[in-house]
CSV table of C-alpha atoms and ligand atoms in Angstrom, one decimal:
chain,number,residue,atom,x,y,z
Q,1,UNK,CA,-4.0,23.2,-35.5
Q,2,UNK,CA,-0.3,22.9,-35.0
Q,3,UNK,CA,0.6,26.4,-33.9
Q,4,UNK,CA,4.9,26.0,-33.6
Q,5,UNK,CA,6.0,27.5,-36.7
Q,6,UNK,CA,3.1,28.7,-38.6
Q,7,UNK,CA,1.4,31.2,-40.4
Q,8,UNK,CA,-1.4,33.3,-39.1
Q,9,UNK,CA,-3.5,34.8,-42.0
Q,10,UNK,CA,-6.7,34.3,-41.4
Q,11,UNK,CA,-9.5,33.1,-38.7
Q,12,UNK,CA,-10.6,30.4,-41.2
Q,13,UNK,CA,-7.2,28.4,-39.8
Q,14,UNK,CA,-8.8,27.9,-36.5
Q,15,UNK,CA,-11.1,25.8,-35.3
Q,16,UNK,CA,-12.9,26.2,-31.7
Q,17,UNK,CA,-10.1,24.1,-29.9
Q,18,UNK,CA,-7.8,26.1,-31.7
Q,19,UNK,CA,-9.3,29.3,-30.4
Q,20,UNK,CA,-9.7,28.2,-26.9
Q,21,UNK,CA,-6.2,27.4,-26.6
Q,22,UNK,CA,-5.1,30.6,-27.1
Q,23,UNK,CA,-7.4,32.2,-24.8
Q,24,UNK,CA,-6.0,29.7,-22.5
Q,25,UNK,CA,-2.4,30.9,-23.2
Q,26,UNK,CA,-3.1,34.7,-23.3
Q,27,UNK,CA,-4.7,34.1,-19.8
Q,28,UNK,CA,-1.5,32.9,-18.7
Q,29,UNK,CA,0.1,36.1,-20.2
Q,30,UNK,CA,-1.6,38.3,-17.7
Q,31,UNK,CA,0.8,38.8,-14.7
Q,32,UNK,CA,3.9,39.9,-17.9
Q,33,UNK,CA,1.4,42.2,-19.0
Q,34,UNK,CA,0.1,43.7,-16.1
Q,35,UNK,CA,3.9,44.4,-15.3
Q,36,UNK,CA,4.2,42.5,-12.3
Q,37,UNK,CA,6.4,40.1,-13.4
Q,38,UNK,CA,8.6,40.1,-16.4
Q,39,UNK,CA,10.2,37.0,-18.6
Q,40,UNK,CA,12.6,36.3,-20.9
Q,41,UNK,CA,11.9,33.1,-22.4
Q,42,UNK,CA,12.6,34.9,-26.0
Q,43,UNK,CA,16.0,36.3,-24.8
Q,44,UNK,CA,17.6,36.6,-28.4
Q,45,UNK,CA,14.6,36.1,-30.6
Q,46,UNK,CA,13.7,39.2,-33.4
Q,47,UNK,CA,10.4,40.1,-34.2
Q,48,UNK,CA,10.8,41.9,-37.9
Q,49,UNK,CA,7.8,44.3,-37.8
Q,50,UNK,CA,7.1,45.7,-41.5
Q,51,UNK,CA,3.6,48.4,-41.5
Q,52,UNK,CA,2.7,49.6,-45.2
Q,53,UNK,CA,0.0,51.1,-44.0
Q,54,UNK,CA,-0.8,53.2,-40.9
Q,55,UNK,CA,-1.2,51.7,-37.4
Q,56,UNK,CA,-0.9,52.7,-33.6
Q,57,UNK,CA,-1.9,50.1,-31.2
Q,58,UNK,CA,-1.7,47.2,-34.0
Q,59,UNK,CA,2.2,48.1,-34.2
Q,60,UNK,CA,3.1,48.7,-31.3
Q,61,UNK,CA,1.2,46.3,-29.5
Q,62,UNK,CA,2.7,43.6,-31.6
Q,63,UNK,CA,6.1,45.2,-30.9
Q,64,UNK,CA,5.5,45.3,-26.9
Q,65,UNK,CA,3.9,41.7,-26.8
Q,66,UNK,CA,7.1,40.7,-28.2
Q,67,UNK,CA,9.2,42.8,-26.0
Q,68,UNK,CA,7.2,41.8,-23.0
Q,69,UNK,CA,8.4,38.1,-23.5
Q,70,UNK,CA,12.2,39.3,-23.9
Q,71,UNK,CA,12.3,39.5,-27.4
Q,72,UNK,CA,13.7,42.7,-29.9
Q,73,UNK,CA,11.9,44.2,-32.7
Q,74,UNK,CA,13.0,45.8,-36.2
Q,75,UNK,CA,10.6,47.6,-37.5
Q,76,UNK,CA,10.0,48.8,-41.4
Q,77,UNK,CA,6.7,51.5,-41.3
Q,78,UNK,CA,5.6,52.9,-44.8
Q,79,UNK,CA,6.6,52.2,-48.3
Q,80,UNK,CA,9.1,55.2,-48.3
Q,81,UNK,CA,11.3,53.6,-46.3
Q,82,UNK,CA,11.5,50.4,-47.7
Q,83,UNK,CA,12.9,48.8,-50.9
Q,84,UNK,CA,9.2,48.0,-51.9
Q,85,UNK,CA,9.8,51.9,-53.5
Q,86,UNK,CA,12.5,50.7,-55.3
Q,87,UNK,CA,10.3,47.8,-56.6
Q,88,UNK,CA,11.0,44.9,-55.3
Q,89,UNK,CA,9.1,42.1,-55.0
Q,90,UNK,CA,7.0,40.9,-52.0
Q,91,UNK,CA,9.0,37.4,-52.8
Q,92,UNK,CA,12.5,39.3,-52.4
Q,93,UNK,CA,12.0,41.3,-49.4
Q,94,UNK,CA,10.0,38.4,-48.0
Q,95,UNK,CA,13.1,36.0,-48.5
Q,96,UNK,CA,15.5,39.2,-47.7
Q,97,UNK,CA,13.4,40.1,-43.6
Q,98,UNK,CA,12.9,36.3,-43.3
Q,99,UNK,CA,16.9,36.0,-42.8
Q,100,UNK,CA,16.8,38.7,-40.2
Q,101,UNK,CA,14.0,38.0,-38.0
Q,102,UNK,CA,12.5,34.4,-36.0
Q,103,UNK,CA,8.7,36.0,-36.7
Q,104,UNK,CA,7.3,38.9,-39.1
Q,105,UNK,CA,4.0,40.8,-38.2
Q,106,UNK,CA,3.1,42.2,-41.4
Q,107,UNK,CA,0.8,45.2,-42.7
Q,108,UNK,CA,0.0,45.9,-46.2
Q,109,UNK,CA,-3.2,47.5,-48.4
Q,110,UNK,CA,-3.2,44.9,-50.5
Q,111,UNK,CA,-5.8,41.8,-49.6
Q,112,UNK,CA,-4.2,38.5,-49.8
Q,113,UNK,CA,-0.3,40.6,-49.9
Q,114,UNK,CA,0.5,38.7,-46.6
Q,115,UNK,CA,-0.4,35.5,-47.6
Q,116,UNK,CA,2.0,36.1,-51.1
Q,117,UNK,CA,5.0,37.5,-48.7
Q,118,UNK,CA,4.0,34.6,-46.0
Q,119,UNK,CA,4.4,32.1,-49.5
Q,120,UNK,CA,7.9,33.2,-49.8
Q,121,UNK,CA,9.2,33.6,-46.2
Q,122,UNK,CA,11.2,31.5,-44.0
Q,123,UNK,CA,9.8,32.2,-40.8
Q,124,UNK,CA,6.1,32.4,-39.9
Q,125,UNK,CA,4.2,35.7,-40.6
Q,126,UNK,CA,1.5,36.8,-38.4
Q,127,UNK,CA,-1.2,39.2,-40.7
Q,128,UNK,CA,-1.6,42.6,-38.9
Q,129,UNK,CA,-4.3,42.9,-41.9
Q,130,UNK,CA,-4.5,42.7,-45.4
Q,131,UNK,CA,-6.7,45.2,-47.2
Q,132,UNK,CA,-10.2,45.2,-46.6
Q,133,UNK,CA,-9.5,41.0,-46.3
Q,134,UNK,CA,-9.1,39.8,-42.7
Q,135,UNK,CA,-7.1,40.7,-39.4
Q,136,UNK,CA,-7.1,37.9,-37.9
Q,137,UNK,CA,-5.5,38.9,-34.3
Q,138,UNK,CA,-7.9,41.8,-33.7
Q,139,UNK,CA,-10.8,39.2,-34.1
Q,140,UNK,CA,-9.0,37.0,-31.4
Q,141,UNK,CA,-8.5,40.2,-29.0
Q,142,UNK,CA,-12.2,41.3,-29.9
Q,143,UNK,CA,-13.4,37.6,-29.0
Q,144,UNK,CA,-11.5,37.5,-25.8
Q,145,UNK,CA,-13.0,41.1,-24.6
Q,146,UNK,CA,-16.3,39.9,-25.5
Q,147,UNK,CA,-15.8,36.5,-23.6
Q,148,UNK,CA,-14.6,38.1,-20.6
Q,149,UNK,CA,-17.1,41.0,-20.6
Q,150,UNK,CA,-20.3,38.3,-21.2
Q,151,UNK,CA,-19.1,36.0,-18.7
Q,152,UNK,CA,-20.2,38.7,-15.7
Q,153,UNK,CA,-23.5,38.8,-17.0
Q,154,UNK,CA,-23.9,35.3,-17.3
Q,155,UNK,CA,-23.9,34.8,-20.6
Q,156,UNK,CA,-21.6,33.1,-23.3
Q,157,UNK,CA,-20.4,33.0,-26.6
Q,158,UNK,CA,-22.8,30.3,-27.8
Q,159,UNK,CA,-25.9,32.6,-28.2
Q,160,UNK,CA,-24.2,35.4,-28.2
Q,161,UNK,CA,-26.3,38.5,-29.6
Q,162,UNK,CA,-23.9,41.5,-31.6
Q,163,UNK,CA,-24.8,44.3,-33.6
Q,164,UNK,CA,-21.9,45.2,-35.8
Q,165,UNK,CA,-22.8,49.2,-37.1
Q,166,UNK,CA,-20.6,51.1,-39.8
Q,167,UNK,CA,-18.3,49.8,-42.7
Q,168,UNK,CA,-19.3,46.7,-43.1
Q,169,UNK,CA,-17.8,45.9,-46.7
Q,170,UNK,CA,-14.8,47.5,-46.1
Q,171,UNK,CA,-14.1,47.1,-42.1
Q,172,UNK,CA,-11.6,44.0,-41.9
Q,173,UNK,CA,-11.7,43.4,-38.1
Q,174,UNK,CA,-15.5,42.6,-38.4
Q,175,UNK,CA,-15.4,40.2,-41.9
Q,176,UNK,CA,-12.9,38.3,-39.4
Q,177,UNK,CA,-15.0,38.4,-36.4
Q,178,UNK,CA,-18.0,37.0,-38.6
Q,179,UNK,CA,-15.8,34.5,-39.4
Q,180,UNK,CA,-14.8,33.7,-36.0
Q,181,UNK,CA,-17.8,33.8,-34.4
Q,182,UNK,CA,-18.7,30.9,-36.6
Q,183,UNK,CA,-17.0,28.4,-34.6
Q,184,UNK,CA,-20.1,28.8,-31.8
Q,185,UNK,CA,-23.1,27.8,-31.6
Q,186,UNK,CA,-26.5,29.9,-32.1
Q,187,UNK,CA,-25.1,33.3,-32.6
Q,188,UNK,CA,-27.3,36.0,-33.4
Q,189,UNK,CA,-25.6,38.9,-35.5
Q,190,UNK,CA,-27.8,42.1,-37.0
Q,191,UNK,CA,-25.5,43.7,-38.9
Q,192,UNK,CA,-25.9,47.6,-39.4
Q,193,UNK,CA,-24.8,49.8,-42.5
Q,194,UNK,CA,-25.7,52.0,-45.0
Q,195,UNK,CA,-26.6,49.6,-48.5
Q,196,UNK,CA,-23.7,50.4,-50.5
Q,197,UNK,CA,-21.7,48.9,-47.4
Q,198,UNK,CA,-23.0,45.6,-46.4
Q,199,UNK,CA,-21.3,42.6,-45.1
Q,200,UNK,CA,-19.5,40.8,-47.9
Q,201,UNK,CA,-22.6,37.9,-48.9
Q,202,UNK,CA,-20.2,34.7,-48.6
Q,203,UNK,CA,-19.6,35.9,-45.0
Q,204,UNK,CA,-23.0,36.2,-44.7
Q,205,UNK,CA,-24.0,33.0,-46.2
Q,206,UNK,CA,-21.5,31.1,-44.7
Q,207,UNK,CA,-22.8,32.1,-41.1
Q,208,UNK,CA,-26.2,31.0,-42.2
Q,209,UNK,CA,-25.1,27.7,-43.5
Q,210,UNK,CA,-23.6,26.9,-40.0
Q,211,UNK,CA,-27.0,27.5,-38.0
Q,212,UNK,CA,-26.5,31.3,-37.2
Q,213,UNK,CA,-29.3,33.5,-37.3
Q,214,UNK,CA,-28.3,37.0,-39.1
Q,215,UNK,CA,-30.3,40.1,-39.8
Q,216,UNK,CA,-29.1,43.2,-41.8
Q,217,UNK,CA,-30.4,46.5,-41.3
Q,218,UNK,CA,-29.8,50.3,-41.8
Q,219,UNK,CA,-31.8,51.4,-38.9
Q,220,UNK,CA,-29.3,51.7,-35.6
Q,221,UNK,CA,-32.0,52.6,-32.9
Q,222,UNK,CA,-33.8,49.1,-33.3
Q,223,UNK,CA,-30.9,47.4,-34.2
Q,224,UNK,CA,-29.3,47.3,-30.7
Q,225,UNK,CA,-32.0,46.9,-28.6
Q,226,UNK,CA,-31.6,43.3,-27.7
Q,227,UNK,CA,-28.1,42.3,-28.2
Q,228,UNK,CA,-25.0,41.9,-25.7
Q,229,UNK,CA,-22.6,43.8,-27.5
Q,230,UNK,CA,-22.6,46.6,-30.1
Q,231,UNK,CA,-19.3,46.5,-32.0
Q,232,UNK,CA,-18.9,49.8,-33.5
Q,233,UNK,CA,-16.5,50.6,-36.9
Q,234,UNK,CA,-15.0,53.7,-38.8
Q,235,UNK,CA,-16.2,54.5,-42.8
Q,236,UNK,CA,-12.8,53.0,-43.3
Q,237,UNK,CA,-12.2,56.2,-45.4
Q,238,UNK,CA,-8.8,54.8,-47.6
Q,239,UNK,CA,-10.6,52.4,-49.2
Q,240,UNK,CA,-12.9,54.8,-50.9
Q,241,UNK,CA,-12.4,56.1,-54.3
Q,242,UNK,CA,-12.5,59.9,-53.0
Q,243,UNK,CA,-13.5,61.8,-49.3
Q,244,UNK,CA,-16.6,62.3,-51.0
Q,245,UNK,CA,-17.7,59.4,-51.3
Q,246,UNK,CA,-16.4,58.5,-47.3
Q,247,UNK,CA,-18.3,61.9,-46.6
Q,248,UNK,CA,-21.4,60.5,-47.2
Q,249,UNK,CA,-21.1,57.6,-44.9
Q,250,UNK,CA,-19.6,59.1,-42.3
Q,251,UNK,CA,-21.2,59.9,-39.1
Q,252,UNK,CA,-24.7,58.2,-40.5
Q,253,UNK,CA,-24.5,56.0,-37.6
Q,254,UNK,CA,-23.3,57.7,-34.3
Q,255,UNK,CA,-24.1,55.8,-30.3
Q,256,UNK,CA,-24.1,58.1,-28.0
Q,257,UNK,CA,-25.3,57.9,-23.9
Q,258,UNK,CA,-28.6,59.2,-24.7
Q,259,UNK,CA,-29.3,56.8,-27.3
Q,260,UNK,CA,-27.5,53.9,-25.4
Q,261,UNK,CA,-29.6,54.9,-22.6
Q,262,UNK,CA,-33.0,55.0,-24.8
Q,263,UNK,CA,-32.3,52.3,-26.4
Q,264,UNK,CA,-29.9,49.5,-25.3
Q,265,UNK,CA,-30.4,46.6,-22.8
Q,266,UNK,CA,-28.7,48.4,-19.4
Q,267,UNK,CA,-25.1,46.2,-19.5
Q,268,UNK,CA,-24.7,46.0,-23.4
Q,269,UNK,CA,-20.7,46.1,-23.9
Q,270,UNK,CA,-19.5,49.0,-26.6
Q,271,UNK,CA,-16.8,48.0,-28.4
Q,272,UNK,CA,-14.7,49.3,-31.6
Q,273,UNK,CA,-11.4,48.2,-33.1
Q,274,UNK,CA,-10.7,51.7,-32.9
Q,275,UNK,CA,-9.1,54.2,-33.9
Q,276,UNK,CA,-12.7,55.9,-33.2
Q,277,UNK,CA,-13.3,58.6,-36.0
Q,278,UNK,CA,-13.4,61.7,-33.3
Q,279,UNK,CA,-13.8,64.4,-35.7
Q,280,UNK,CA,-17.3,66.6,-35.5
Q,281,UNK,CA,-18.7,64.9,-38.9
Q,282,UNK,CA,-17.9,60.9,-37.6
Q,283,UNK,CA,-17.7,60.2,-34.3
Q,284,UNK,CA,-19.3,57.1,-34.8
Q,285,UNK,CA,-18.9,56.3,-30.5
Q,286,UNK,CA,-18.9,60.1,-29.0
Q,287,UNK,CA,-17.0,61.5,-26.6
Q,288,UNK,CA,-19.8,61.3,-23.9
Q,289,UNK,CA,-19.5,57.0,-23.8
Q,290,UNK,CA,-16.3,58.0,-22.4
Q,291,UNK,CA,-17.4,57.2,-18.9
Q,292,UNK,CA,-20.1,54.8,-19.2
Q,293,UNK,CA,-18.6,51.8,-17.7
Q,294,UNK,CA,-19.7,49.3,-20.4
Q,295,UNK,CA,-17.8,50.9,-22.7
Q,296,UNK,CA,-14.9,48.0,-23.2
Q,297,UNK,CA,-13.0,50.1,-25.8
Q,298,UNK,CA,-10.1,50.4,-23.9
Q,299,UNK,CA,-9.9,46.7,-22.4
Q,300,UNK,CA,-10.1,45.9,-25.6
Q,301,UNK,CA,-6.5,47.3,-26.3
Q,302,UNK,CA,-5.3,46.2,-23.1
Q,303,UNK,CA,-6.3,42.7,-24.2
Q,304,UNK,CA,-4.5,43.3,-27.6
Q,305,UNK,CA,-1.2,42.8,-25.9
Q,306,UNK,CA,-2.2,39.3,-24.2
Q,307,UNK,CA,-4.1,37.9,-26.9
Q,308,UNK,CA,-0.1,38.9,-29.2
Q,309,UNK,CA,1.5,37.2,-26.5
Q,310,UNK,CA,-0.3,34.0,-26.9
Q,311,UNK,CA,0.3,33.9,-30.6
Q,312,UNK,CA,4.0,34.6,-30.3
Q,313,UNK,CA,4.2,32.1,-27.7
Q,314,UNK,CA,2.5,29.4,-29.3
Q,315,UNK,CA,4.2,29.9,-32.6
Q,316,UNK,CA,7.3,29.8,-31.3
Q,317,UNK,CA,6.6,27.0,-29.2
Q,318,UNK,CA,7.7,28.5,-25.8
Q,319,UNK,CA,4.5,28.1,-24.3
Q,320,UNK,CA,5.7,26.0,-21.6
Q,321,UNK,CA,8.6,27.6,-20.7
Q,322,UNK,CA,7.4,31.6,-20.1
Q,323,UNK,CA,7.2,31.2,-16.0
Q,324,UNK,CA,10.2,29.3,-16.2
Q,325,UNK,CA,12.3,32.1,-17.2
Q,326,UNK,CA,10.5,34.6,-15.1
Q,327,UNK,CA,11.0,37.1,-12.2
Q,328,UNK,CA,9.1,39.9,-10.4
Q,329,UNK,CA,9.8,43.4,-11.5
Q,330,UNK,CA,12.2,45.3,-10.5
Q,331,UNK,CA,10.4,48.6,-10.5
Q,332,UNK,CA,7.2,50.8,-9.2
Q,333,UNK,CA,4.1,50.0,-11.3
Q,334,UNK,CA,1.3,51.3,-9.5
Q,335,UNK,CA,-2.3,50.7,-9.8
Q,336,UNK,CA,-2.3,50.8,-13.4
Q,337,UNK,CA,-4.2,47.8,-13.7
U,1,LIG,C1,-8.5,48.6,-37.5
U,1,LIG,C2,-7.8,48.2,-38.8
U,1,LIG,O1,-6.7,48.6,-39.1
U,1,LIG,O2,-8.4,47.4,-39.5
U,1,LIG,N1,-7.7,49.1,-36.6
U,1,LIG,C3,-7.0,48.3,-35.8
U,1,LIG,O3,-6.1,47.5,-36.2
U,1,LIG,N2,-7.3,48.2,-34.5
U,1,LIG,C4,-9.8,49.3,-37.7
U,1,LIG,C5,-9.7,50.6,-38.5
U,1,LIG,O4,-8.7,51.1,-38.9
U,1,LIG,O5,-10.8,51.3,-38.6
């Protein structure tokens, strides 16, 4: 695809090359984000940063990538502080941000809202997720983790074997992981939720169609057994009619070390979009994973801010130019990474 100037709403826009190149790119990104050298290749550039629904490392990971390559952000967060309470339109305050900013990362509860504001906007608009739809730049980060974390084990994305356990109807990182993970070749995904919260079936379907091998189960013990990752999600809890309902989902399937250690092949990676659901009735990846080196939860986030990069990068076409405009840093970073 032509990345300078477009949208990104949804892993269905890319193709394998397409993914590849930004892996390629966020590689490059690695010295800016590790703080050891810093670049300003997007001196002057604004990054409008609009979050109608609640997010930590989304946000602010978007905010920093940005930062990171020398651009500012302006951020809207919530409904109640923006003119959508008033009732305007996504058109208006797409056409109204689109004047004040170069790129828009955009959150909303609605599926397919970004896609309507992207419709409208003058710059491109990058989905930070849509509803239970897509997020299309945690799949990427969650791709890139897994890539990395296979490759010292000798294995690769083209047979890759992943368990996905929770919210699977609901849960848009993994609908766009699915997707994504179509791109390779002889994947093998067992998918893991209570009935009432399978996969969506044209997700299903579709990575059937294209030659991948997918099982669906509500058992979690057997289901990880033979797999390189176990990608873990939360009952995604506000997209439930009541708690109740979420109440009765939650916590049904919780990894923990002695059943990673029972049951899991001795390097499987654990992974989760996070935020993890921590409270005593969830905790769908407990506390006790916390030093289990396999657990990739955290690289994950670090990987969040490379993988943003990239896409900002690319879509504003200054690819080329990042170690142009770069120096070392100025101040102590220490071993953080
Ligand atoms: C996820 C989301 O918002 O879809 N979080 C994230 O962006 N990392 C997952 C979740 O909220 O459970």
């Amino acid at each position: 695809m032509q990345f300078a100037g477009s949208h990104i709403l949804s892993v269905r826009q890319f193709e394998r090359d397409d993914v590849e190149r930004i892996f390629e790119v966020a590689d490059c990104m690695v010295p800016y984000a590790h703080r050891r050298r810093v670049t300003d290749v997007l001196e002057g550039a604004i990054l409008g940063s609009m979050f109608f629904e609640p997010s930590t490392r989304t946000r602010v990971s978007f905010g920093s990538a940005f930062n990171l390559l020398g651009g500012e952000v302006r951020e809207t967060t919530g409904f109640e502080h923006s003119a959508i309470a008033k009732g305007e339109s996504l058109y208006d305050t797409a056409r109204v941000l689109s004047g004040y900013s170069d790129v828009i990362a955009m959150r909303h509860p609605a599926e397919r809202s970004v896609a309507e504001f992207a419709a409208a906007s003058r710059v491109p608009v990058i989905n930070g997720g849509d509803g239970s739809n897509e997020h299309p730049s945690q799949a990427l980060l969650d791709l890139y983790t897994i890539r990395s974390e296979i490759a010292s084990r000798g294995r690769t994305l083209d047979q890759l074997r992943i368990a996905m356990v929770g919210d699977l109807r609901y849960g848009r990182t993994v609908h766009s992981l699915c997707r994504l993970l179509g791109q390779f070749e002889g994947v093998q995904v067992v998918l893991v939720s209570p009935d009432a919260l399978r996969m969506p079936a044209d997700i299903v379907a579709d990575l059937r169609e294209t030659g991948h091998k997918v099982l669906e189960s509500d058992q979690l013990e057997d289901s990880i057994a033979h797999v390189d990752i176990v990608y873990s999600t939360r009952i995604q809890e506000e997209r439930f009619e009541s708690q109740e309902e979420a109440d009765t989902y939650r916590g049904r399937f919780r990894l923990n070390q002695s059943i990673y250690t029972s049951h899991c092949e001795p390097n499987t990676v654990i992974m989760h979009p996070l935020p993890r659901d921590s409270r005593a009735n969830a905790r769908e990846l407990d506390d006790d994973l916390n030093d289990n080196p396999n657990l990739a939860i955290f690289r994950q986030t670090d990987n969040g801010l490379l993988v943003r990069m990239a896409l900002f990068a690319l879509i504003l076409d200054v690819v080329d130019q990042v170690d142009r405009h770069a120096r070392d840093v100025n101040w102590y970073t220490g071993g953080r990474f």
